[in-house]
Short mmCIF file of C-alpha atoms in Angstrom, two decimals:
data_model
loop_
_atom_site.label_atom_id
_atom_site.label_comp_id
_atom_site.label_asym_id
_atom_site.label_seq_id
_atom_site.Cartn_x
_atom_site.Cartn_y
_atom_site.Cartn_z
CA UNK A 65 31.16 -23.56 0.90
CA UNK A 66 29.28 -21.61 3.97
CA UNK A 67 32.79 -21.94 6.30
CA UNK A 68 31.27 -19.98 8.60
CA UNK A 69 28.08 -21.60 9.03
CA UNK A 70 27.10 -23.53 11.40
CA UNK A 71 25.57 -27.25 9.05
CA UNK A 72 23.18 -28.00 11.87
CA UNK A 73 21.02 -24.36 11.98
CA UNK A 74 18.27 -24.42 10.44
CA UNK A 75 18.44 -21.98 7.11
CA UNK A 76 16.23 -18.77 7.39
CA UNK A 77 16.06 -18.95 3.67
CA UNK A 78 16.87 -21.57 1.34
CA UNK A 79 17.25 -21.20 -2.27
CA UNK A 80 17.39 -24.42 -4.36
CA UNK A 81 18.08 -24.78 -7.85
CA UNK A 82 16.31 -21.27 -8.58
CA UNK A 83 15.94 -20.73 -12.34
CA UNK A 84 13.93 -18.19 -13.44
CA UNK A 85 13.51 -17.36 -17.51
CA UNK A 86 11.68 -14.43 -19.29
CA UNK A 87 10.75 -16.31 -22.74
CA UNK A 88 13.87 -17.66 -23.72
CA UNK A 89 16.61 -15.24 -21.27
CA UNK A 90 16.95 -17.42 -18.71
CA UNK A 91 17.88 -14.46 -16.00
CA UNK A 92 18.92 -17.00 -13.17
CA UNK A 93 19.87 -20.42 -14.06
CA UNK A 94 20.22 -23.22 -11.44
CA UNK A 95 20.89 -20.82 -8.12
CA UNK A 96 21.51 -22.36 -4.69
CA UNK A 97 21.91 -20.38 -1.70
CA UNK A 98 20.83 -20.89 1.81
CA UNK A 99 20.87 -17.67 4.65
CA UNK A 100 21.31 -18.12 7.95
CA UNK A 101 19.18 -16.35 10.64
CA UNK A 102 20.74 -13.10 11.54
CA UNK A 103 23.30 -14.08 8.28
CA UNK A 104 23.58 -10.71 6.33
CA UNK A 105 24.39 -11.99 2.52
CA UNK A 106 25.40 -9.35 -0.07
CA UNK A 107 25.10 -9.82 -3.62
CA UNK A 108 27.07 -8.19 -6.46
CA UNK A 109 27.42 -8.78 -10.34
CA UNK A 110 27.47 -6.33 -13.13
CA UNK A 111 24.07 -5.43 -14.59
CA UNK A 112 21.54 -7.69 -15.97
CA UNK A 113 23.76 -10.64 -13.90
CA UNK A 114 20.14 -11.61 -12.33
CA UNK A 115 21.06 -10.57 -9.20
CA UNK A 116 17.57 -8.64 -8.44
CA UNK A 117 15.56 -11.06 -10.18
CA UNK A 118 16.86 -13.88 -7.44
CA UNK A 119 15.64 -11.25 -4.99
CA UNK A 120 12.61 -10.32 -5.82
CA UNK A 121 11.90 -14.22 -6.26
CA UNK A 122 12.40 -14.26 -2.68
CA UNK A 123 9.24 -12.89 -2.11
CA UNK A 124 7.67 -14.33 -5.34
CA UNK A 125 6.97 -10.18 -6.63
CA UNK A 126 8.73 -12.76 -9.76
CA UNK A 127 7.87 -16.53 -9.94
CA UNK A 128 10.52 -18.89 -10.29
CA UNK A 129 10.49 -20.93 -13.37
CA UNK A 130 12.35 -24.14 -11.64
CA UNK A 131 13.02 -25.24 -8.34
CA UNK A 132 12.30 -23.78 -4.99
CA UNK A 133 12.97 -21.37 -2.23
CA UNK A 134 12.24 -21.63 1.16
CA UNK A 135 11.89 -19.41 4.67
CA UNK A 136 11.68 -21.21 7.52
CA UNK A 137 9.56 -23.60 6.73
CA UNK A 138 7.53 -22.19 4.17
CA UNK A 139 7.31 -22.46 0.27
CA UNK A 140 7.74 -19.42 -0.93
CA UNK A 141 7.42 -20.73 -4.74
CA UNK A 142 4.48 -23.01 -3.86
CA UNK A 143 1.78 -21.57 -5.83
CA UNK A 144 -1.16 -22.91 -3.40
CA UNK A 145 0.57 -21.38 -0.26
CA UNK A 146 -0.56 -18.25 0.63
CA UNK A 147 1.63 -15.79 -0.41
CA UNK A 148 0.68 -12.97 1.63
CA UNK A 149 1.41 -14.70 5.13
CA UNK A 150 5.00 -15.06 4.42
CA UNK A 151 5.30 -11.39 2.63
CA UNK A 152 3.94 -10.04 6.18
CA UNK A 153 7.23 -11.59 7.55
CA UNK A 154 10.06 -10.06 4.34
CA UNK A 155 9.94 -6.90 4.45
CA UNK A 156 11.06 -5.31 1.09
CA UNK A 157 13.20 -2.01 0.25
CA UNK A 158 13.64 -1.11 -3.04
CA UNK A 159 15.80 1.14 -5.47
CA UNK A 160 13.52 3.75 -5.92
CA UNK A 161 11.76 4.29 -2.56
CA UNK A 162 8.19 3.63 -3.73
CA UNK A 163 6.52 5.44 -0.72
CA UNK A 164 3.21 6.04 -1.24
CA UNK A 165 2.79 9.92 -2.33
CA UNK A 166 -0.51 10.64 -1.23
CA UNK A 167 0.83 9.45 2.38
CA UNK A 168 2.66 11.36 4.81
CA UNK A 169 5.58 9.76 6.50
CA UNK A 170 3.71 8.03 9.33
CA UNK A 171 0.64 6.97 6.94
CA UNK A 172 3.45 5.11 4.87
CA UNK A 173 4.80 2.96 8.13
CA UNK A 174 0.92 2.65 9.35
CA UNK A 175 -0.78 1.40 6.43
CA UNK A 176 0.35 -2.43 6.03
CA UNK A 177 -0.11 -2.77 9.85
CA UNK A 178 -3.67 -1.00 9.49
CA UNK A 179 -5.05 -2.73 6.38
CA UNK A 180 -3.36 -5.91 7.04
CA UNK A 181 -2.60 -6.65 9.90
CA UNK A 182 -5.64 -4.65 11.53
CA UNK A 183 -3.73 -3.14 14.03
CA UNK A 184 -5.12 -0.12 16.40
CA UNK A 185 -4.62 2.97 15.36
CA UNK A 186 -3.36 3.95 18.46
CA UNK A 187 -1.44 0.72 18.43
CA UNK A 188 0.17 1.75 14.81
CA UNK A 189 0.59 4.97 15.98
CA UNK A 190 2.94 4.69 18.51
CA UNK A 191 4.75 2.01 16.62
CA UNK A 192 5.56 4.00 13.77
CA UNK A 193 6.49 7.40 15.44
CA UNK A 194 8.98 4.83 17.20
CA UNK A 195 10.28 3.46 13.94
CA UNK A 196 10.76 7.32 12.54
CA UNK A 197 12.55 8.00 15.60
CA UNK A 198 14.60 4.86 14.80
CA UNK A 199 16.04 5.81 11.61
CA UNK A 200 16.03 9.62 12.71
CA UNK A 201 13.11 10.86 11.31
CA UNK A 202 10.81 11.55 14.48
CA UNK A 203 10.33 15.51 13.01
CA UNK A 204 9.30 14.28 9.31
CA UNK A 205 6.36 12.32 10.68
CA UNK A 206 3.84 14.61 8.53
CA UNK A 207 5.44 15.07 5.85
CA UNK A 208 4.71 13.55 2.30
CA UNK A 209 7.55 11.81 0.60
CA UNK A 210 7.56 14.59 -2.12
CA UNK A 211 9.34 17.38 0.45
CA UNK A 212 11.78 14.97 1.98
CA UNK A 213 15.34 14.14 0.05
CA UNK A 214 16.40 10.45 -1.07
CA UNK A 215 17.59 9.58 1.89
CA UNK A 216 15.01 10.61 3.86
CA UNK A 217 12.52 8.52 1.71
CA UNK A 218 14.92 5.32 1.68
CA UNK A 219 14.79 5.80 5.49
CA UNK A 220 11.15 6.19 5.70
CA UNK A 221 10.99 2.43 3.35
CA UNK A 222 13.34 1.01 5.69
CA UNK A 223 10.67 2.10 8.73
CA UNK A 224 7.72 1.35 6.82
CA UNK A 225 8.66 -2.26 6.06
CA UNK A 226 9.88 -3.21 9.95
CA UNK A 227 6.45 -1.66 11.08
CA UNK A 228 5.32 -5.58 9.95
CA UNK A 229 7.92 -7.01 12.24
CA UNK A 230 9.57 -9.11 9.44
CA UNK A 231 12.24 -11.92 9.85
CA UNK A 232 13.93 -11.27 6.87
CA UNK A 233 14.61 -8.05 5.14
CA UNK A 234 15.50 -7.41 1.33
CA UNK A 235 17.41 -4.62 -0.48
CA UNK A 236 17.20 -4.11 -3.84
CA UNK A 237 20.29 -1.43 -4.85
CA UNK A 238 18.90 0.77 -1.95
CA UNK A 239 21.98 3.23 -2.11
CA UNK A 240 21.90 3.19 -6.51
CA UNK A 241 19.20 6.13 -6.99
CA UNK A 242 20.82 8.06 -4.40
CA UNK A 243 22.90 11.46 -4.22
CA UNK A 244 26.54 10.34 -2.77
CA UNK A 245 25.84 12.64 0.36
CA UNK A 246 23.08 10.80 1.57
CA UNK A 247 24.27 7.02 1.10
CA UNK A 248 26.03 6.93 4.65
CA UNK A 249 22.44 8.07 6.02
CA UNK A 250 20.62 5.13 4.68
CA UNK A 251 24.02 2.59 5.26
CA UNK A 252 23.92 3.88 8.38
CA UNK A 253 20.60 2.51 9.53
CA UNK A 254 21.10 -0.93 7.80
CA UNK A 255 24.24 -1.19 9.75
CA UNK A 256 22.45 -0.60 13.09
CA UNK A 257 19.97 -3.18 10.95
CA UNK A 258 22.50 -5.83 11.31
CA UNK A 259 24.29 -5.30 14.05
CA UNK A 260 20.64 -5.97 16.18
CA UNK A 261 20.50 -9.24 14.18
CA UNK A 262 18.33 -8.83 11.43
CA UNK A 263 18.31 -11.34 8.65
CA UNK A 264 19.45 -9.42 5.14
CA UNK A 265 19.72 -10.41 1.95
CA UNK A 266 21.24 -6.81 0.09
CA UNK A 267 21.86 -6.59 -4.04
CA UNK A 268 24.21 -4.06 -3.47
CA UNK A 269 27.57 -2.91 -4.31
CA UNK A 270 28.47 -0.58 -1.34
CA UNK A 271 31.92 -2.87 -0.46
CA UNK A 272 32.44 -0.40 2.71
CA UNK A 273 28.45 -1.81 4.00
CA UNK A 274 29.89 -4.70 2.87
CA UNK A 275 33.01 -5.50 5.12
CA UNK A 276 31.68 -3.82 8.08
CA UNK A 277 28.20 -5.91 8.22
CA UNK A 278 28.26 -8.78 5.55
CA UNK A 279 28.29 -12.52 6.88
CA UNK A 280 28.45 -13.84 3.08
CA UNK A 281 29.35 -11.92 -0.42
CA UNK A 282 27.85 -13.95 -3.42
CA UNK A 283 29.18 -12.95 -7.04
CA UNK A 284 26.35 -13.46 -10.11
CA UNK A 285 27.39 -13.19 -13.69
CA UNK A 286 24.58 -14.13 -16.28
CA UNK A 287 21.99 -15.21 -14.06
CA UNK A 288 24.79 -17.69 -11.98
CA UNK A 289 26.38 -17.68 -8.60
CA UNK A 290 29.78 -17.86 -9.23
CA UNK A 291 31.45 -17.44 -6.02
CA UNK A 292 30.20 -17.22 -2.47
CA UNK A 293 32.32 -16.29 0.34
CA UNK A 294 33.28 -13.69 3.00
CA UNK A 295 34.32 -10.13 2.24
CA UNK A 296 37.95 -10.82 2.81
CA UNK A 297 37.62 -13.48 0.38
CA UNK A 298 35.81 -12.49 -2.43
CA UNK A 299 37.28 -8.76 -2.82
CA UNK A 300 40.89 -9.44 -1.66
CA UNK A 301 41.21 -12.83 -3.19
CA UNK A 302 38.66 -13.77 -5.43
CA UNK A 303 39.40 -17.40 -6.51
CA UNK A 304 37.18 -16.94 -10.29
CA UNK A 305 38.42 -14.79 -12.85
CA UNK A 306 34.78 -13.37 -13.68
CA UNK A 307 35.04 -12.25 -10.05
CA UNK A 308 38.72 -10.94 -10.30
CA UNK A 309 37.33 -8.48 -13.66
CA UNK A 310 34.26 -7.88 -12.27
CA UNK A 311 36.17 -5.88 -9.20
CA UNK A 312 38.62 -4.59 -11.07
CA UNK A 313 35.88 -2.47 -13.01
CA UNK A 314 33.78 -1.08 -9.70
CA UNK A 315 37.37 -1.23 -7.49
CA UNK B 168 -9.78 12.66 -25.42
CA UNK B 169 -8.01 14.17 -21.94
CA UNK B 170 -4.78 13.16 -22.00
CA UNK B 171 -2.82 11.87 -19.01
CA UNK B 172 0.65 11.86 -19.04
CA UNK B 173 1.71 8.09 -18.58
CA UNK B 174 5.33 8.49 -17.13
CA UNK B 175 6.18 5.08 -17.33
CA UNK B 176 6.17 4.93 -21.18
CA UNK B 177 9.80 3.64 -21.97
CA UNK B 178 8.97 5.00 -25.85
CA UNK B 179 7.68 7.64 -25.96
CA UNK B 180 8.72 10.17 -28.97
CA UNK B 181 7.14 13.43 -29.41
CA UNK B 182 3.75 13.85 -28.22
CA UNK B 183 1.48 16.80 -29.10
CA UNK B 184 -0.92 17.53 -26.32
CA UNK B 185 -4.56 18.49 -27.37
CA UNK B 186 -7.12 18.57 -24.72
CA UNK B 187 -10.52 19.23 -26.87
CA UNK B 188 -12.52 19.81 -23.35
CA UNK B 189 -10.40 23.10 -23.39
CA UNK B 190 -11.84 26.01 -22.34
CA UNK B 191 -9.50 25.67 -19.89
CA UNK B 192 -7.94 29.36 -18.75
CA UNK B 193 -3.95 29.55 -19.73
CA UNK B 194 -3.15 28.90 -15.99
CA UNK B 195 0.32 31.32 -16.46
CA UNK B 196 -2.27 34.01 -18.17
CA UNK B 197 -2.63 36.08 -15.50
CA UNK B 198 -3.43 39.58 -17.42
CA UNK B 199 -6.26 41.64 -16.89
CA UNK B 200 -7.25 41.04 -20.37
CA UNK B 201 -6.94 37.78 -20.45
CA UNK B 202 -8.88 35.50 -23.31
CA UNK B 203 -10.85 33.76 -20.10
CA UNK B 204 -11.87 37.17 -18.52
CA UNK B 205 -12.81 38.88 -21.79
CA UNK B 206 -15.42 36.12 -22.76
CA UNK B 207 -16.59 35.20 -19.58
CA UNK B 208 -16.95 38.93 -17.82
CA UNK B 209 -18.02 39.95 -21.55
CA UNK B 210 -20.47 36.82 -21.18
CA UNK B 211 -21.94 38.30 -17.97
CA UNK B 212 -21.98 42.31 -19.16
CA UNK B 213 -24.41 41.20 -21.93
CA UNK B 214 -26.49 39.61 -19.66
CA UNK B 215 -26.91 42.37 -17.34
CA UNK B 216 -27.09 45.12 -20.11
CA UNK B 217 -29.42 43.79 -22.86
CA UNK B 218 -32.59 43.37 -20.25
CA UNK B 219 -31.59 46.25 -18.71
CA UNK B 220 -32.08 48.23 -22.15
CA UNK B 221 -34.21 45.72 -23.64
CA UNK B 222 -36.33 44.24 -21.25
CA UNK B 223 -38.67 43.22 -23.34
CA UNK B 224 -37.64 40.60 -24.90
CA UNK B 225 -34.49 39.92 -22.74
CA UNK B 226 -35.78 40.10 -19.12
CA UNK B 227 -38.94 37.55 -20.20
CA UNK B 228 -36.19 35.41 -22.23
CA UNK B 229 -34.11 35.64 -18.93
CA UNK B 230 -37.06 34.66 -16.64
CA UNK B 231 -38.57 31.61 -18.70
CA UNK B 232 -34.91 29.44 -18.82
CA UNK B 233 -34.02 28.77 -15.34
CA UNK B 234 -36.46 25.99 -15.06
CA UNK B 235 -34.02 24.48 -17.91
CA UNK B 236 -30.97 25.99 -16.36
CA UNK B 237 -32.02 23.39 -13.46
CA UNK B 238 -32.79 20.61 -16.11
CA UNK B 239 -29.79 20.77 -17.79
CA UNK B 240 -28.02 20.44 -14.08
CA UNK B 241 -29.91 17.91 -12.97
CA UNK B 242 -29.61 15.85 -15.81
CA UNK B 243 -25.61 16.54 -16.40
CA UNK B 244 -24.91 15.95 -12.65
CA UNK B 245 -26.85 12.43 -12.47
CA UNK B 246 -25.19 11.41 -15.78
CA UNK B 247 -21.46 12.28 -14.72
CA UNK B 248 -22.19 10.31 -11.48
CA UNK B 249 -23.04 7.32 -13.28
CA UNK B 250 -20.53 7.70 -15.60
CA UNK B 251 -17.92 7.75 -13.09
CA UNK B 252 -19.32 4.31 -12.05
CA UNK B 253 -19.47 3.14 -15.06
CA UNK B 254 -15.81 4.51 -16.12
CA UNK B 255 -14.38 3.14 -12.79
CA UNK B 256 -15.22 -0.08 -13.65
CA UNK B 257 -14.47 -0.05 -17.35
CA UNK B 258 -10.55 1.37 -16.56
CA UNK B 259 -10.42 -1.45 -14.17
CA UNK B 260 -11.43 -3.54 -16.40
CA UNK B 261 -9.26 -2.46 -19.59
CA UNK B 262 -6.75 -3.17 -17.39
CA UNK B 263 -7.79 -6.62 -15.95
CA UNK B 264 -5.50 -9.50 -17.10
CA UNK B 265 -8.74 -11.62 -17.30
CA UNK B 266 -8.92 -12.42 -20.70
CA UNK B 267 -13.31 -12.35 -20.79
CA UNK B 268 -13.60 -8.98 -18.34
CA UNK B 269 -11.01 -7.12 -20.48
CA UNK B 270 -11.97 -7.84 -23.55
CA UNK B 271 -15.99 -6.92 -22.61
CA UNK B 272 -15.05 -3.70 -21.40
CA UNK B 273 -12.97 -2.74 -24.49
CA UNK B 274 -15.66 -3.78 -26.66
CA UNK B 275 -18.25 -1.68 -24.32
CA UNK B 276 -15.59 1.75 -25.31
CA UNK B 277 -15.32 0.87 -28.99
CA UNK B 278 -18.58 0.07 -29.70
CA UNK B 279 -20.44 3.13 -27.43
CA UNK B 280 -17.19 5.54 -28.63
CA UNK B 281 -17.73 4.68 -32.21
CA UNK B 282 -21.66 6.07 -32.25
CA UNK B 283 -22.73 9.70 -31.94
CA UNK B 284 -24.32 10.67 -29.03
CA UNK B 285 -27.23 12.17 -30.74
CA UNK B 286 -27.55 8.35 -32.24
CA UNK B 287 -27.66 6.53 -28.94
CA UNK B 288 -29.81 9.15 -27.35
CA UNK B 289 -32.75 8.02 -29.91
CA UNK B 290 -31.72 4.88 -29.99
CA UNK B 291 -32.22 4.34 -26.36
CA UNK B 292 -35.44 6.65 -26.30
CA UNK B 293 -36.94 5.66 -29.77
CA UNK B 294 -35.77 1.85 -30.41
CA UNK B 295 -35.67 0.30 -27.03
CA UNK B 296 -38.67 2.68 -26.05
CA UNK B 297 -40.58 0.45 -28.52
CA UNK B 298 -39.77 -3.02 -25.82
CA UNK B 299 -39.98 -0.53 -22.60
CA UNK B 300 -41.39 2.10 -22.11
CA UNK B 301 -38.62 4.57 -20.70
CA UNK B 302 -39.63 7.93 -19.34
CA UNK B 303 -37.89 11.04 -21.14
CA UNK B 304 -35.62 12.21 -18.59
CA UNK B 305 -34.44 8.91 -17.25
CA UNK B 306 -33.41 7.53 -20.75
CA UNK B 307 -32.18 11.00 -21.47
CA UNK B 308 -29.98 9.81 -18.52
CA UNK B 309 -28.99 6.42 -19.13
CA UNK B 310 -27.60 7.21 -22.75
CA UNK B 311 -25.48 10.11 -21.59
CA UNK B 312 -24.34 8.06 -18.82
CA UNK B 313 -23.39 5.14 -20.72
CA UNK B 314 -21.93 7.62 -23.45
CA UNK B 315 -19.75 9.23 -20.82
CA UNK B 316 -19.02 5.78 -19.01
CA UNK B 317 -16.87 4.67 -22.37
CA UNK B 318 -14.83 7.56 -22.53
CA UNK B 319 -14.42 7.97 -18.38
CA UNK B 320 -13.49 4.43 -18.59
CA UNK B 321 -10.57 5.43 -20.94
CA UNK B 322 -9.65 8.09 -18.70
CA UNK B 323 -9.56 5.64 -15.61
CA UNK B 324 -7.40 3.67 -17.68
CA UNK B 325 -4.94 6.21 -18.70
CA UNK B 326 -4.98 6.89 -14.88
CA UNK B 327 -4.70 3.61 -13.50
CA UNK B 328 -1.44 3.16 -16.19
CA UNK B 329 -0.08 6.06 -14.71
CA UNK B 330 0.50 4.71 -11.46
CA UNK B 331 4.52 3.54 -11.51
CA UNK B 332 4.44 -0.36 -11.16
CA UNK B 333 6.52 0.03 -7.82
CA UNK B 334 3.36 1.19 -5.75
CA UNK B 335 1.71 -2.30 -6.34
CA UNK B 336 5.05 -3.93 -5.99
CA UNK B 337 5.80 -1.96 -2.35
CA UNK B 338 2.22 -2.56 -0.99
CA UNK B 339 2.40 -6.58 -2.15
CA UNK B 340 6.05 -6.42 -0.57
CA UNK B 341 3.80 -5.56 2.68
CA UNK B 342 1.72 -8.29 2.85
CA UNK B 343 -1.25 -6.56 1.06
CA UNK B 344 -4.06 -8.22 -1.36
CA UNK B 345 -4.16 -6.95 -4.64
CA UNK B 346 -7.56 -5.64 -4.02
CA UNK B 347 -5.99 -3.56 -0.93
CA UNK B 348 -3.13 -2.64 -2.60
CA UNK B 349 -5.70 -0.88 -5.16
CA UNK B 350 -8.07 0.82 -2.62
CA UNK B 351 -5.47 2.07 -0.49
CA UNK B 352 -2.50 3.02 -2.91
CA UNK B 353 -3.47 2.39 -6.56
CA UNK B 354 -6.85 4.52 -6.68
CA UNK B 355 -6.05 7.66 -4.46
CA UNK B 356 -3.64 8.31 -6.51
CA UNK B 357 -5.85 7.62 -9.86
CA UNK B 358 -8.07 9.88 -8.34
CA UNK B 359 -6.13 12.82 -8.30
CA UNK B 360 -4.17 12.54 -11.57
CA UNK B 361 -7.72 12.02 -13.35
CA UNK B 362 -9.58 14.78 -11.79
CA UNK B 363 -8.65 17.37 -14.30
CA UNK B 364 -9.78 15.56 -17.01
CA UNK B 365 -12.77 14.05 -14.74
CA UNK B 366 -13.62 17.98 -14.91
CA UNK B 367 -13.06 18.53 -18.49
CA UNK B 368 -15.43 15.68 -19.30
CA UNK B 369 -17.96 17.30 -16.67
CA UNK B 370 -17.70 20.65 -19.27
CA UNK B 371 -18.13 18.57 -22.24
CA UNK B 372 -21.14 16.64 -20.59
CA UNK B 373 -23.03 19.92 -19.38
CA UNK B 374 -22.79 20.89 -22.99
CA UNK B 375 -23.72 18.08 -25.17
CA UNK B 376 -26.64 17.43 -22.64
CA UNK B 377 -28.15 20.10 -24.61
CA UNK B 378 -28.72 17.33 -27.04
CA UNK B 379 -31.77 15.62 -25.05
CA UNK B 380 -33.84 18.58 -25.77
CA UNK B 381 -34.42 16.56 -28.94
CA UNK B 382 -36.52 14.18 -27.21
CA UNK B 383 -38.48 16.50 -25.22
CA UNK B 384 -36.37 16.78 -22.21
CA UNK B 385 -37.44 20.91 -21.04
CA UNK B 386 -33.43 21.72 -20.45
CA UNK B 387 -31.97 24.88 -21.27
CA UNK B 388 -31.83 24.63 -25.09
CA UNK B 389 -35.70 23.14 -25.09
CA UNK B 390 -37.18 26.04 -22.75
CA UNK B 391 -34.84 28.68 -25.56
CA UNK B 392 -36.69 26.74 -28.73
CA UNK B 393 -39.97 26.43 -26.45
CA UNK B 394 -40.23 30.41 -25.95
CA UNK B 395 -39.00 31.21 -29.37
CA UNK B 396 -42.10 29.19 -30.79
CA UNK B 397 -44.05 31.09 -29.60
CA UNK B 398 -42.61 34.88 -29.66
CA UNK B 399 -40.94 34.31 -33.17
CA UNK B 400 -38.40 35.86 -30.96
CA UNK B 401 -35.26 33.17 -32.34
CA UNK B 402 -32.31 35.16 -32.75
CA UNK B 403 -32.57 36.90 -28.97
CA UNK B 404 -33.24 33.78 -27.37
CA UNK B 405 -30.76 32.24 -28.71
CA UNK B 406 -28.77 35.01 -28.48
CA UNK B 407 -29.35 34.86 -23.97
CA UNK B 408 -29.08 30.64 -24.19
CA UNK B 409 -25.39 30.44 -25.98
CA UNK B 410 -24.85 33.52 -23.07
CA UNK B 411 -26.13 31.47 -20.49
CA UNK B 412 -24.45 28.27 -21.45
CA UNK B 413 -20.86 30.46 -21.57
CA UNK B 414 -21.08 31.62 -18.88
CA UNK B 415 -21.65 28.10 -17.08
CA UNK B 416 -18.47 26.66 -18.96
CA UNK B 417 -15.98 29.68 -18.36
CA UNK B 418 -16.86 29.26 -14.66
CA UNK B 419 -16.65 25.38 -14.48
CA UNK B 420 -13.64 25.90 -16.44
CA UNK B 421 -11.83 28.34 -14.24
CA UNK B 422 -13.33 25.72 -11.14
CA UNK B 423 -11.19 22.66 -12.94
CA UNK B 424 -8.06 24.49 -14.04
CA UNK B 425 -8.01 25.90 -9.90
CA UNK B 426 -8.64 21.62 -8.98
CA UNK B 427 -5.64 21.28 -11.59
CA UNK B 428 -3.30 24.07 -9.36
CA UNK B 429 -3.98 22.34 -5.96
CA UNK B 430 -3.30 18.74 -7.80
CA UNK B 431 0.03 19.70 -9.25
CA UNK B 432 0.65 21.40 -5.51
CA UNK B 433 -0.25 18.36 -3.38
CA UNK B 434 2.10 16.89 -5.91
#
């Protein structure tokens, strides 16, 4: 299945037999997925297919009912493990940005390095300014989120996640809440990240981004992983009926 | 009680916004003859005109009251500060996922809110006074803080719940602990949300503090009573007492509405 990944290479993310139940509803069923270091994996699927839930299990914002998730040699699903240490290395970008509204763009980016890693003020300010420049917002350092457009907020949110120097980035529908004209500015930042070799797990239906940057596309439906392949394989010649039907809807 | 709109409330129906602490001037009202202006400046005018026209007894009354105003503020300010601390703890307890803590906080709120403040005041001063000797001023402050702490707890609870869930998730995803997230992300936003209702509680507490005159704390009302019981000029005395309360509360309500404006602008 993983035709383009080296079998001997250790995986960055390993999801094994993951099941997440909310009461009697199984949002994710027996999912298996590997993401190699530097790989960009896109998860697509209809709403309610469990793709966001699966993503949220990777940094344990949701707890798996069964199965295991590993990031390198750390078992995320270990209830006795220190999840905070793992989360420091796993950045997350949300659909609704979730910037801290009482802090400026710069302060948003600095907060976690300051409180979690106890970085000095000078250090974290310098780093935050560099990250703002990287997402093209160096002139917005002192702006509060309410004064920023959706696209700008999402770019600050990406910079905020990058400030912890993560080895994995999770994106939960990062462009779904954006007006069409702002989607590109966010995708461009994500493309840059992908080119620089960031390991990325992305829940999104952005075909253009997938074709340009994704190594693998995962199709999920009703909690199950139905099909995994390269963007060309999955988009142009899907093997499964359900994948075909879904693609007909969104194309 | 004070309203804090819960943005996440999924099953929102029609809501009726009634604020009982009220006295909040309508912020849209810019007219020279707004209700607030008429009451506020009317009361001030009366407090100037009456002693000028009839220095006896009005000037005497006004000379007699300042000590009481001071005591009223003393009780109010100390009580509100303690009530805020109690309210914070109670509000956190009310949203706690630990059942025991949650239950204790909820029982405190239910019990206190179900007993009239005057009864609580008697209870702490007279009933507990049989076991331990509590000075009058102290029992007044304890009663007011314990009572308002419960109301404050509900304001904190509503304020905490008004912060979208995504805020805590974003903080956790960055590797923060729950308590770090609470201190750095959730509470600063909560304080801003609850500022107006807390201001209303302050005004309500100031008015309710007149109850402490019953256990012989020399507050504004008590000083009035003392003056009237000697001079027998009840009508004149209580007119001045009422006017002084009115000026203070109207003034404070204006400040609260300015704070509301400020909080809204900061978004």
